[in-house]
Amino acid sequence: MRERIAEAVAAIRSRIGDFSPEAAIIFGTGLSSLGREVAEARSIPYREIPHFAEATVESHAGELVFGRLGGRPIVAMKGRFHFYEGHDMQAITFPVRVMHALGAGTLIVSNAAGGMNPRFDVGDVCVLEDHINLLGDNPLRGRNDPELGPRFPDMSAPYDRELMAHAEDVALLHGIKLHRAVYVAVTGPCLETRAEYRFLRAVGADLVGMSTVPEVIVARHESMRVCAFSIITDACLPDALRPTGLDEIIATAARAEPKLNEIVKGLLERLPR
Ligand code: HPA
């Protein structure tokens, strides 16, 4: 693993020199407009980076973007890898290890999620306070490299309390409603049945989605500070469920995106040094 990380880092360094990002950002489904605000941006397609998988979902570009956002040096993934695409957990999370190796000590993740908490509305933004991994797999399964992180990483607080508080301050300042939420990751690609939403709500989740948890686990394995956001793209209320699809999810994400962009920029400005 460490050799593969080093090869990817070397290929990236040959393009960006000694630029050192403080934060890594993963843009989720329909949430890429912030990428256009990256100053002094330089992009590298995933296919030009050794050991990076190919992004297959149409709504996701596949490139790493380097530049400045909120005044801070960042690296961002435009397009991520999902379990439902057939990628294994190592492929999904490899970019997180590479971004950490390039210098990023913080990971900021965004995603589109279904809202199961009846107090939440479609279009609302949430900051994750915890997650439940129902993917049936874990990116840390297999031999552990103690140079990368511990065999049994602590998960008592995967989402950084200080960053969460900063995000809430920024939201308040901009008059944006921001819920704290528990996110459950499922494999997809089917959306859930009514009975499944009932089950997922009952086990303690406010939101359901098909991403984020693998990347967060690996970021915590590497002791990165993590802050994650969801945009609620559909209401997953088992007794009032309407059919939905990717087009509607992307359109809702795009409408709510300016709120999330404000929060992420404000959070970057406040990022502890
Ligand atoms: N379920 C799973 N993933 C999702 C959903 C959903 O309802 N909405 C957006 N991503």
PDB file of C-alpha atoms and ligand atoms in Angstrom:
ATOM      1  CA  MET A   1       0.000   0.000   0.000  1.00  0.00           C
ATOM      2  CA  ARG A   2       2.739   2.466   0.984  1.00  0.00           C
ATOM      3  CA  GLU A   3       4.599   1.881  -2.302  1.00  0.00           C
ATOM      4  CA  ARG A   4       1.425   2.554  -4.297  1.00  0.00           C
ATOM      5  CA  ILE A   5       0.755   5.734  -2.310  1.00  0.00           C
ATOM      6  CA  ALA A   6       4.354   6.860  -2.934  1.00  0.00           C
ATOM      7  CA  GLU A   7       4.004   6.234  -6.693  1.00  0.00           C
ATOM      8  CA  ALA A   8       0.793   8.273  -6.865  1.00  0.00           C
ATOM      9  CA  VAL A   9       2.357  11.061  -4.792  1.00  0.00           C
ATOM     10  CA  ALA A  10       5.452  11.127  -7.009  1.00  0.00           C
ATOM     11  CA  ALA A  11       3.317  11.417 -10.166  1.00  0.00           C
ATOM     12  CA  ILE A  12       1.314  14.255  -8.607  1.00  0.00           C
ATOM     13  CA  ARG A  13       4.428  16.020  -7.277  1.00  0.00           C
ATOM     14  CA  SER A  14       5.896  16.015 -10.802  1.00  0.00           C
ATOM     15  CA  ARG A  15       2.906  18.199 -11.762  1.00  0.00           C
ATOM     16  CA  ILE A  16       2.326  20.413  -8.714  1.00  0.00           C
ATOM     17  CA  GLY A  17       5.796  20.686  -7.192  1.00  0.00           C
ATOM     18  CA  ASP A  18       5.909  21.136  -3.438  1.00  0.00           C
ATOM     19  CA  PHE A  19       2.372  22.570  -3.097  1.00  0.00           C
ATOM     20  CA  SER A  20       1.084  21.253   0.222  1.00  0.00           C
ATOM     21  CA  PRO A  21      -2.703  21.170   0.777  1.00  0.00           C
ATOM     22  CA  GLU A  22      -3.944  21.688   4.330  1.00  0.00           C
ATOM     23  CA  ALA A  23      -7.342  20.200   3.611  1.00  0.00           C
ATOM     24  CA  ALA A  24      -8.765  17.564   1.290  1.00  0.00           C
ATOM     25  CA  ILE A  25     -12.300  17.963  -0.015  1.00  0.00           C
ATOM     26  CA  ILE A  26     -14.530  15.346  -1.617  1.00  0.00           C
ATOM     27  CA  PHE A  27     -17.345  16.768  -3.731  1.00  0.00           C
ATOM     28  CA  GLY A  28     -20.400  14.517  -3.766  1.00  0.00           C
ATOM     29  CA  THR A  29     -23.169  13.895  -6.286  1.00  0.00           C
ATOM     30  CA  GLY A  30     -24.280  17.133  -7.931  1.00  0.00           C
ATOM     31  CA  LEU A  31     -22.025  19.106  -5.586  1.00  0.00           C
ATOM     32  CA  SER A  32     -19.201  20.294  -7.750  1.00  0.00           C
ATOM     33  CA  SER A  33     -19.890  24.027  -8.202  1.00  0.00           C
ATOM     34  CA  LEU A  34     -17.531  24.866  -5.342  1.00  0.00           C
ATOM     35  CA  GLY A  35     -14.825  23.293  -7.464  1.00  0.00           C
ATOM     36  CA  ARG A  36     -15.209  26.189  -9.908  1.00  0.00           C
ATOM     37  CA  GLU A  37     -14.352  28.637  -7.108  1.00  0.00           C
ATOM     38  CA  VAL A  38     -10.953  27.100  -6.436  1.00  0.00           C
ATOM     39  CA  ALA A  39      -8.370  29.823  -7.078  1.00  0.00           C
ATOM     40  CA  GLU A  40      -5.108  29.132  -8.930  1.00  0.00           C
ATOM     41  CA  ALA A  41      -6.607  25.746  -9.794  1.00  0.00           C
ATOM     42  CA  ARG A  42      -4.596  22.988 -11.382  1.00  0.00           C
ATOM     43  CA  SER A  43      -6.285  19.693 -12.252  1.00  0.00           C
ATOM     44  CA  ILE A  44      -4.992  16.178 -12.781  1.00  0.00           C
ATOM     45  CA  PRO A  45      -7.345  13.563 -14.281  1.00  0.00           C
ATOM     46  CA  TYR A  46      -7.536  10.373 -12.220  1.00  0.00           C
ATOM     47  CA  ARG A  47      -6.424   8.320 -15.224  1.00  0.00           C
ATOM     48  CA  GLU A  48      -3.053  10.113 -15.127  1.00  0.00           C
ATOM     49  CA  ILE A  49      -2.446   9.141 -11.479  1.00  0.00           C
ATOM     50  CA  PRO A  50      -1.017   5.664 -10.806  1.00  0.00           C
ATOM     51  CA  HIS A  51      -3.399   3.274  -8.981  1.00  0.00           C
ATOM     52  CA  PHE A  52      -6.401   5.622  -9.134  1.00  0.00           C
ATOM     53  CA  ALA A  53      -9.587   3.928 -10.299  1.00  0.00           C
ATOM     54  CA  GLU A  54     -11.685   5.354 -13.154  1.00  0.00           C
ATOM     55  CA  ALA A  55     -14.839   7.247 -12.184  1.00  0.00           C
ATOM     56  CA  THR A  56     -17.805   5.629 -13.925  1.00  0.00           C
ATOM     57  CA  VAL A  57     -20.776   7.685 -12.713  1.00  0.00           C
ATOM     58  CA  GLU A  58     -21.787  10.311 -15.268  1.00  0.00           C
ATOM     59  CA  SER A  59     -22.641  12.912 -12.632  1.00  0.00           C
ATOM     60  CA  HIS A  60     -19.056  12.808 -11.341  1.00  0.00           C
ATOM     61  CA  ALA A  61     -16.012  14.195 -13.162  1.00  0.00           C
ATOM     62  CA  GLY A  62     -12.804  12.343 -12.383  1.00  0.00           C
ATOM     63  CA  GLU A  63     -10.009  14.688 -11.410  1.00  0.00           C
ATOM     64  CA  LEU A  64      -7.999  15.998  -8.508  1.00  0.00           C
ATOM     65  CA  VAL A  65      -8.016  19.792  -8.244  1.00  0.00           C
ATOM     66  CA  PHE A  66      -5.268  21.711  -6.455  1.00  0.00           C
ATOM     67  CA  GLY A  67      -5.588  25.354  -5.496  1.00  0.00           C
ATOM     68  CA  ARG A  68      -6.879  27.725  -2.816  1.00  0.00           C
ATOM     69  CA  LEU A  69     -10.321  27.947  -1.268  1.00  0.00           C
ATOM     70  CA  GLY A  70     -11.320  30.073   1.711  1.00  0.00           C
ATOM     71  CA  GLY A  71      -7.756  31.368   1.528  1.00  0.00           C
ATOM     72  CA  ARG A  72      -6.299  27.926   2.282  1.00  0.00           C
ATOM     73  CA  PRO A  73      -4.362  25.501   0.105  1.00  0.00           C
ATOM     74  CA  ILE A  74      -6.602  22.544  -0.722  1.00  0.00           C
ATOM     75  CA  VAL A  75      -6.854  19.431  -2.828  1.00  0.00           C
ATOM     76  CA  ALA A  76     -10.296  18.379  -3.981  1.00  0.00           C
ATOM     77  CA  MET A  77     -11.702  15.236  -5.548  1.00  0.00           C
ATOM     78  CA  LYS A  78     -14.111  16.097  -8.314  1.00  0.00           C
ATOM     79  CA  GLY A  79     -15.861  12.785  -8.493  1.00  0.00           C
ATOM     80  CA  ARG A  80     -15.533   9.935  -6.062  1.00  0.00           C
ATOM     81  CA  PHE A  81     -15.689   6.169  -6.239  1.00  0.00           C
ATOM     82  CA  HIS A  82     -18.681   4.234  -4.958  1.00  0.00           C
ATOM     83  CA  PHE A  83     -19.059   0.664  -3.756  1.00  0.00           C
ATOM     84  CA  TYR A  84     -22.047   0.177  -6.102  1.00  0.00           C
ATOM     85  CA  GLU A  85     -19.826   0.887  -9.113  1.00  0.00           C
ATOM     86  CA  GLY A  86     -18.014  -2.328  -8.271  1.00  0.00           C
ATOM     87  CA  HIS A  87     -14.899  -0.720  -6.797  1.00  0.00           C
ATOM     88  CA  ASP A  88     -13.456  -2.404  -3.761  1.00  0.00           C
ATOM     89  CA  MET A  89     -12.999  -0.514  -0.523  1.00  0.00           C
ATOM     90  CA  GLN A  90      -9.269  -0.006  -1.111  1.00  0.00           C
ATOM     91  CA  ALA A  91      -9.893   1.638  -4.493  1.00  0.00           C
ATOM     92  CA  ILE A  92     -12.617   3.862  -3.041  1.00  0.00           C
ATOM     93  CA  THR A  93     -10.363   5.131  -0.275  1.00  0.00           C
ATOM     94  CA  PHE A  94      -6.947   5.192  -1.983  1.00  0.00           C
ATOM     95  CA  PRO A  95      -7.298   8.894  -2.924  1.00  0.00           C
ATOM     96  CA  VAL A  96      -7.796   9.778   0.749  1.00  0.00           C
ATOM     97  CA  ARG A  97      -4.469   8.160   1.614  1.00  0.00           C
ATOM     98  CA  VAL A  98      -2.791  10.006  -1.264  1.00  0.00           C
ATOM     99  CA  MET A  99      -4.273  13.378  -0.272  1.00  0.00           C
ATOM    100  CA  HIS A 100      -3.111  12.782   3.299  1.00  0.00           C
ATOM    101  CA  ALA A 101       0.374  11.886   2.059  1.00  0.00           C
ATOM    102  CA  LEU A 102       0.419  15.171   0.105  1.00  0.00           C
ATOM    103  CA  GLY A 103      -0.057  17.053   3.382  1.00  0.00           C
ATOM    104  CA  ALA A 104      -3.804  17.281   4.031  1.00  0.00           C
ATOM    105  CA  GLY A 105      -4.570  16.967   7.747  1.00  0.00           C
ATOM    106  CA  THR A 106      -8.298  17.580   7.389  1.00  0.00           C
ATOM    107  CA  LEU A 107     -10.917  15.877   5.252  1.00  0.00           C
ATOM    108  CA  ILE A 108     -14.124  17.670   4.295  1.00  0.00           C
ATOM    109  CA  VAL A 109     -16.707  15.441   2.607  1.00  0.00           C
ATOM    110  CA  SER A 110     -20.015  16.208   0.990  1.00  0.00           C
ATOM    111  CA  ASN A 111     -22.748  13.935  -0.267  1.00  0.00           C
ATOM    112  CA  ALA A 112     -26.361  13.767  -1.366  1.00  0.00           C
ATOM    113  CA  ALA A 113     -28.502  11.765   1.027  1.00  0.00           C
ATOM    114  CA  GLY A 114     -32.044  10.672   1.634  1.00  0.00           C
ATOM    115  CA  GLY A 115     -33.654  12.272   4.683  1.00  0.00           C
ATOM    116  CA  MET A 116     -35.406   9.901   7.049  1.00  0.00           C
ATOM    117  CA  ASN A 117     -35.792  12.227  10.025  1.00  0.00           C
ATOM    118  CA  PRO A 118     -39.299  13.707   9.608  1.00  0.00           C
ATOM    119  CA  ARG A 119     -38.071  17.034  11.025  1.00  0.00           C
ATOM    120  CA  PHE A 120     -35.740  17.509   8.044  1.00  0.00           C
ATOM    121  CA  ASP A 121     -36.845  18.976   4.699  1.00  0.00           C
ATOM    122  CA  VAL A 122     -35.658  18.254   1.174  1.00  0.00           C
ATOM    123  CA  GLY A 123     -32.964  20.819   0.353  1.00  0.00           C
ATOM    124  CA  ASP A 124     -31.766  21.099   3.965  1.00  0.00           C
ATOM    125  CA  VAL A 125     -28.078  20.794   4.782  1.00  0.00           C
ATOM    126  CA  CYS A 126     -26.755  18.552   7.566  1.00  0.00           C
ATOM    127  CA  VAL A 127     -23.417  18.190   9.327  1.00  0.00           C
ATOM    128  CA  LEU A 128     -22.708  14.579  10.252  1.00  0.00           C
ATOM    129  CA  GLU A 129     -22.227  13.819  13.923  1.00  0.00           C
ATOM    130  CA  ASP A 130     -21.922  10.062  13.512  1.00  0.00           C
ATOM    131  CA  HIS A 131     -22.391   7.216  11.053  1.00  0.00           C
ATOM    132  CA  ILE A 132     -23.501   3.607  10.771  1.00  0.00           C
ATOM    133  CA  ASN A 133     -21.640   1.370   8.329  1.00  0.00           C
ATOM    134  CA  LEU A 134     -24.062  -1.045   6.653  1.00  0.00           C
ATOM    135  CA  LEU A 135     -21.892  -1.542   3.561  1.00  0.00           C
ATOM    136  CA  GLY A 136     -21.014  -5.032   4.707  1.00  0.00           C
ATOM    137  CA  ASP A 137     -17.327  -4.317   4.226  1.00  0.00           C
ATOM    138  CA  ASN A 138     -14.585  -2.134   5.675  1.00  0.00           C
ATOM    139  CA  PRO A 139     -11.617  -0.500   3.898  1.00  0.00           C
ATOM    140  CA  LEU A 140      -9.326  -1.555   6.762  1.00  0.00           C
ATOM    141  CA  ARG A 141     -10.076  -5.261   6.337  1.00  0.00           C
ATOM    142  CA  GLY A 142      -6.903  -7.218   5.604  1.00  0.00           C
ATOM    143  CA  ARG A 143      -3.322  -6.735   6.738  1.00  0.00           C
ATOM    144  CA  ASN A 144      -2.771  -3.521   8.660  1.00  0.00           C
ATOM    145  CA  ASP A 145       0.241  -1.332   7.984  1.00  0.00           C
ATOM    146  CA  PRO A 146       1.015   0.246  11.384  1.00  0.00           C
ATOM    147  CA  GLU A 147       2.941   3.012   9.589  1.00  0.00           C
ATOM    148  CA  LEU A 148      -0.392   4.173   8.163  1.00  0.00           C
ATOM    149  CA  GLY A 149      -2.544   3.754  11.258  1.00  0.00           C
ATOM    150  CA  PRO A 150      -3.656   1.460  14.074  1.00  0.00           C
ATOM    151  CA  ARG A 151      -5.182  -2.005  13.632  1.00  0.00           C
ATOM    152  CA  PHE A 152      -8.264  -1.028  15.645  1.00  0.00           C
ATOM    153  CA  PRO A 153      -8.886   2.694  15.107  1.00  0.00           C
ATOM    154  CA  ASP A 154     -11.024   4.425  17.695  1.00  0.00           C
ATOM    155  CA  MET A 155     -14.436   5.453  16.348  1.00  0.00           C
ATOM    156  CA  SER A 156     -15.882   7.121  19.436  1.00  0.00           C
ATOM    157  CA  ALA A 157     -15.913  10.478  17.619  1.00  0.00           C
ATOM    158  CA  PRO A 158     -15.046  10.141  13.911  1.00  0.00           C
ATOM    159  CA  TYR A 159     -16.465  13.602  13.156  1.00  0.00           C
ATOM    160  CA  ASP A 160     -14.390  16.409  14.673  1.00  0.00           C
ATOM    161  CA  ARG A 161     -16.365  18.333  17.308  1.00  0.00           C
ATOM    162  CA  GLU A 162     -14.410  21.561  16.827  1.00  0.00           C
ATOM    163  CA  LEU A 163     -14.936  21.564  13.050  1.00  0.00           C
ATOM    164  CA  MET A 164     -18.621  20.766  13.565  1.00  0.00           C
ATOM    165  CA  ALA A 165     -18.927  23.780  15.883  1.00  0.00           C
ATOM    166  CA  HIS A 166     -17.163  26.013  13.321  1.00  0.00           C
ATOM    167  CA  ALA A 167     -19.537  24.778  10.623  1.00  0.00           C
ATOM    168  CA  GLU A 168     -22.498  25.600  12.845  1.00  0.00           C
ATOM    169  CA  ASP A 169     -21.114  29.100  13.512  1.00  0.00           C
ATOM    170  CA  VAL A 170     -20.747  29.723   9.783  1.00  0.00           C
ATOM    171  CA  ALA A 171     -24.261  28.435   9.085  1.00  0.00           C
ATOM    172  CA  LEU A 172     -25.708  30.709  11.768  1.00  0.00           C
ATOM    173  CA  LEU A 173     -23.800  33.687  10.388  1.00  0.00           C
ATOM    174  CA  HIS A 174     -25.294  33.103   6.932  1.00  0.00           C
ATOM    175  CA  GLY A 175     -28.782  32.255   8.187  1.00  0.00           C
ATOM    176  CA  ILE A 176     -28.522  28.685   6.915  1.00  0.00           C
ATOM    177  CA  LYS A 177     -30.393  25.923   8.732  1.00  0.00           C
ATOM    178  CA  LEU A 178     -27.910  23.147   9.525  1.00  0.00           C
ATOM    179  CA  HIS A 179     -29.022  19.916  11.214  1.00  0.00           C
ATOM    180  CA  ARG A 180     -26.766  17.501  13.089  1.00  0.00           C
ATOM    181  CA  ALA A 181     -27.388  14.072  11.662  1.00  0.00           C
ATOM    182  CA  VAL A 182     -26.448  10.403  11.813  1.00  0.00           C
ATOM    183  CA  TYR A 183     -25.700   8.964   8.352  1.00  0.00           C
ATOM    184  CA  VAL A 184     -26.105   5.330   7.429  1.00  0.00           C
ATOM    185  CA  ALA A 185     -24.173   4.013   4.427  1.00  0.00           C
ATOM    186  CA  VAL A 186     -25.777   1.335   2.281  1.00  0.00           C
ATOM    187  CA  THR A 187     -24.443  -0.272  -0.890  1.00  0.00           C
ATOM    188  CA  GLY A 188     -27.123   0.806  -3.360  1.00  0.00           C
ATOM    189  CA  PRO A 189     -27.542   1.184  -6.275  1.00  0.00           C
ATOM    190  CA  CYS A 190     -31.240   0.565  -5.603  1.00  0.00           C
ATOM    191  CA  LEU A 191     -32.904   3.206  -3.532  1.00  0.00           C
ATOM    192  CA  GLU A 192     -34.538   1.696  -0.479  1.00  0.00           C
ATOM    193  CA  THR A 193     -37.902   0.054  -0.049  1.00  0.00           C
ATOM    194  CA  ARG A 194     -40.360   1.445   2.479  1.00  0.00           C
ATOM    195  CA  ALA A 195     -39.537  -1.408   4.821  1.00  0.00           C
ATOM    196  CA  GLU A 196     -35.823  -0.646   4.506  1.00  0.00           C
ATOM    197  CA  TYR A 197     -36.311   3.057   5.310  1.00  0.00           C
ATOM    198  CA  ARG A 198     -38.367   2.017   8.349  1.00  0.00           C
ATOM    199  CA  PHE A 199     -35.530  -0.286   9.403  1.00  0.00           C
ATOM    200  CA  LEU A 200     -32.761   2.291   8.809  1.00  0.00           C
ATOM    201  CA  ARG A 201     -34.645   4.941  10.767  1.00  0.00           C
ATOM    202  CA  ALA A 202     -35.280   2.473  13.590  1.00  0.00           C
ATOM    203  CA  VAL A 203     -31.585   1.635  13.955  1.00  0.00           C
ATOM    204  CA  GLY A 204     -30.827   5.289  14.609  1.00  0.00           C
ATOM    205  CA  ALA A 205     -30.043   7.040  11.313  1.00  0.00           C
ATOM    206  CA  ASP A 206     -31.368  10.414  10.118  1.00  0.00           C
ATOM    207  CA  LEU A 207     -29.885  10.148   6.622  1.00  0.00           C
ATOM    208  CA  VAL A 208     -29.134   7.370   4.172  1.00  0.00           C
ATOM    209  CA  GLY A 209     -26.633   7.386   1.349  1.00  0.00           C
ATOM    210  CA  MET A 210     -24.202   5.291  -0.662  1.00  0.00           C
ATOM    211  CA  SER A 211     -20.861   6.921   0.082  1.00  0.00           C
ATOM    212  CA  THR A 212     -18.698   8.804   2.599  1.00  0.00           C
ATOM    213  CA  VAL A 213     -18.278   6.164   5.309  1.00  0.00           C
ATOM    214  CA  PRO A 214     -15.345   4.320   3.641  1.00  0.00           C
ATOM    215  CA  GLU A 215     -13.445   7.586   3.111  1.00  0.00           C
ATOM    216  CA  VAL A 216     -14.131   8.709   6.675  1.00  0.00           C
ATOM    217  CA  ILE A 217     -12.906   5.393   8.106  1.00  0.00           C
ATOM    218  CA  VAL A 218      -9.616   5.671   6.209  1.00  0.00           C
ATOM    219  CA  ALA A 219      -9.216   9.342   7.125  1.00  0.00           C
ATOM    220  CA  ARG A 220      -9.633   8.419  10.797  1.00  0.00           C
ATOM    221  CA  HIS A 221      -7.191   5.521  10.354  1.00  0.00           C
ATOM    222  CA  GLU A 222      -4.674   8.178   9.293  1.00  0.00           C
ATOM    223  CA  SER A 223      -5.738  10.506  12.173  1.00  0.00           C
ATOM    224  CA  MET A 224      -7.133  13.167   9.838  1.00  0.00           C
ATOM    225  CA  ARG A 225      -9.732  15.538  11.244  1.00  0.00           C
ATOM    226  CA  VAL A 226     -13.038  14.951   9.498  1.00  0.00           C
ATOM    227  CA  CYS A 227     -16.065  17.109   8.810  1.00  0.00           C
ATOM    228  CA  ALA A 228     -18.869  15.818   6.575  1.00  0.00           C
ATOM    229  CA  PHE A 229     -21.993  17.381   5.114  1.00  0.00           C
ATOM    230  CA  SER A 230     -25.098  16.021   3.445  1.00  0.00           C
ATOM    231  CA  ILE A 231     -27.674  17.718   1.300  1.00  0.00           C
ATOM    232  CA  ILE A 232     -31.081  16.095   1.651  1.00  0.00           C
ATOM    233  CA  THR A 233     -32.218  15.317  -1.872  1.00  0.00           C
ATOM    234  CA  ASP A 234     -35.308  13.209  -1.178  1.00  0.00           C
ATOM    235  CA  ALA A 235     -37.706  12.549   1.676  1.00  0.00           C
ATOM    236  CA  CYS A 236     -37.491   8.946   2.782  1.00  0.00           C
ATOM    237  CA  LEU A 237     -40.627   8.759   4.874  1.00  0.00           C
ATOM    238  CA  PRO A 238     -41.894   5.189   4.597  1.00  0.00           C
ATOM    239  CA  ASP A 239     -45.546   6.111   4.931  1.00  0.00           C
ATOM    240  CA  ALA A 240     -45.422   8.978   2.420  1.00  0.00           C
ATOM    241  CA  LEU A 241     -42.875   7.758  -0.108  1.00  0.00           C
ATOM    242  CA  ARG A 242     -42.845   9.115  -3.651  1.00  0.00           C
ATOM    243  CA  PRO A 243     -40.826   7.605  -6.488  1.00  0.00           C
ATOM    244  CA  THR A 244     -37.516   9.431  -7.081  1.00  0.00           C
ATOM    245  CA  GLY A 245     -34.527   9.056  -9.355  1.00  0.00           C
ATOM    246  CA  LEU A 246     -31.036  10.353 -10.061  1.00  0.00           C
ATOM    247  CA  ASP A 247     -32.225  13.379 -12.081  1.00  0.00           C
ATOM    248  CA  GLU A 248     -34.347  14.647  -9.223  1.00  0.00           C
ATOM    249  CA  ILE A 249     -31.572  13.962  -6.699  1.00  0.00           C
ATOM    250  CA  ILE A 250     -29.019  15.907  -8.765  1.00  0.00           C
ATOM    251  CA  ALA A 251     -31.414  18.817  -9.372  1.00  0.00           C
ATOM    252  CA  THR A 252     -32.190  19.136  -5.659  1.00  0.00           C
ATOM    253  CA  ALA A 253     -28.511  18.907  -4.739  1.00  0.00           C
ATOM    254  CA  ALA A 254     -27.715  21.676  -7.240  1.00  0.00           C
ATOM    255  CA  ARG A 255     -30.402  23.964  -5.774  1.00  0.00           C
ATOM    256  CA  ALA A 256     -29.170  23.501  -2.206  1.00  0.00           C
ATOM    257  CA  GLU A 257     -25.512  23.648  -3.154  1.00  0.00           C
ATOM    258  CA  PRO A 258     -24.940  27.407  -2.596  1.00  0.00           C
ATOM    259  CA  LYS A 259     -25.698  26.887   1.113  1.00  0.00           C
ATOM    260  CA  LEU A 260     -23.183  24.112   1.404  1.00  0.00           C
ATOM    261  CA  ASN A 261     -20.589  26.127  -0.523  1.00  0.00           C
ATOM    262  CA  GLU A 262     -20.876  29.007   1.977  1.00  0.00           C
ATOM    263  CA  ILE A 263     -20.439  26.642   4.906  1.00  0.00           C
ATOM    264  CA  VAL A 264     -17.410  24.866   3.422  1.00  0.00           C
ATOM    265  CA  LYS A 265     -15.682  28.136   2.513  1.00  0.00           C
ATOM    266  CA  GLY A 266     -16.347  29.582   5.970  1.00  0.00           C
ATOM    267  CA  LEU A 267     -15.132  26.392   7.590  1.00  0.00           C
ATOM    268  CA  LEU A 268     -11.895  26.510   5.573  1.00  0.00           C
ATOM    269  CA  GLU A 269     -11.337  30.120   6.676  1.00  0.00           C
ATOM    270  CA  ARG A 270     -11.684  29.004  10.303  1.00  0.00           C
ATOM    271  CA  LEU A 271      -9.681  25.807   9.969  1.00  0.00           C
ATOM    272  CA  PRO A 272      -7.266  25.456  12.900  1.00  0.00           C
ATOM    273  CA  ARG A 273      -3.654  25.819  11.725  1.00  0.00           C
TER     274      ARG A 273
HETATM  275  N1  HPA B   1     -31.098   6.377  -0.461  1.00  0.00           N
HETATM  276  C1  HPA B   1     -29.808   6.113  -0.637  1.00  0.00           C
HETATM  277  N2  HPA B   1     -28.963   6.990  -1.142  1.00  0.00           N
HETATM  278  C2  HPA B   1     -29.419   8.183  -1.481  1.00  0.00           C
HETATM  279  C3  HPA B   1     -30.753   8.521  -1.326  1.00  0.00           C
HETATM  280  C4  HPA B   1     -31.644   7.570  -0.782  1.00  0.00           C
HETATM  281  O1  HPA B   1     -32.843   7.794  -0.618  1.00  0.00           O
HETATM  282  N3  HPA B   1     -30.902   9.803  -1.756  1.00  0.00           N
HETATM  283  C5  HPA B   1     -29.689  10.220  -2.158  1.00  0.00           C
HETATM  284  N4  HPA B   1     -28.786   9.242  -1.992  1.00  0.00           N
END
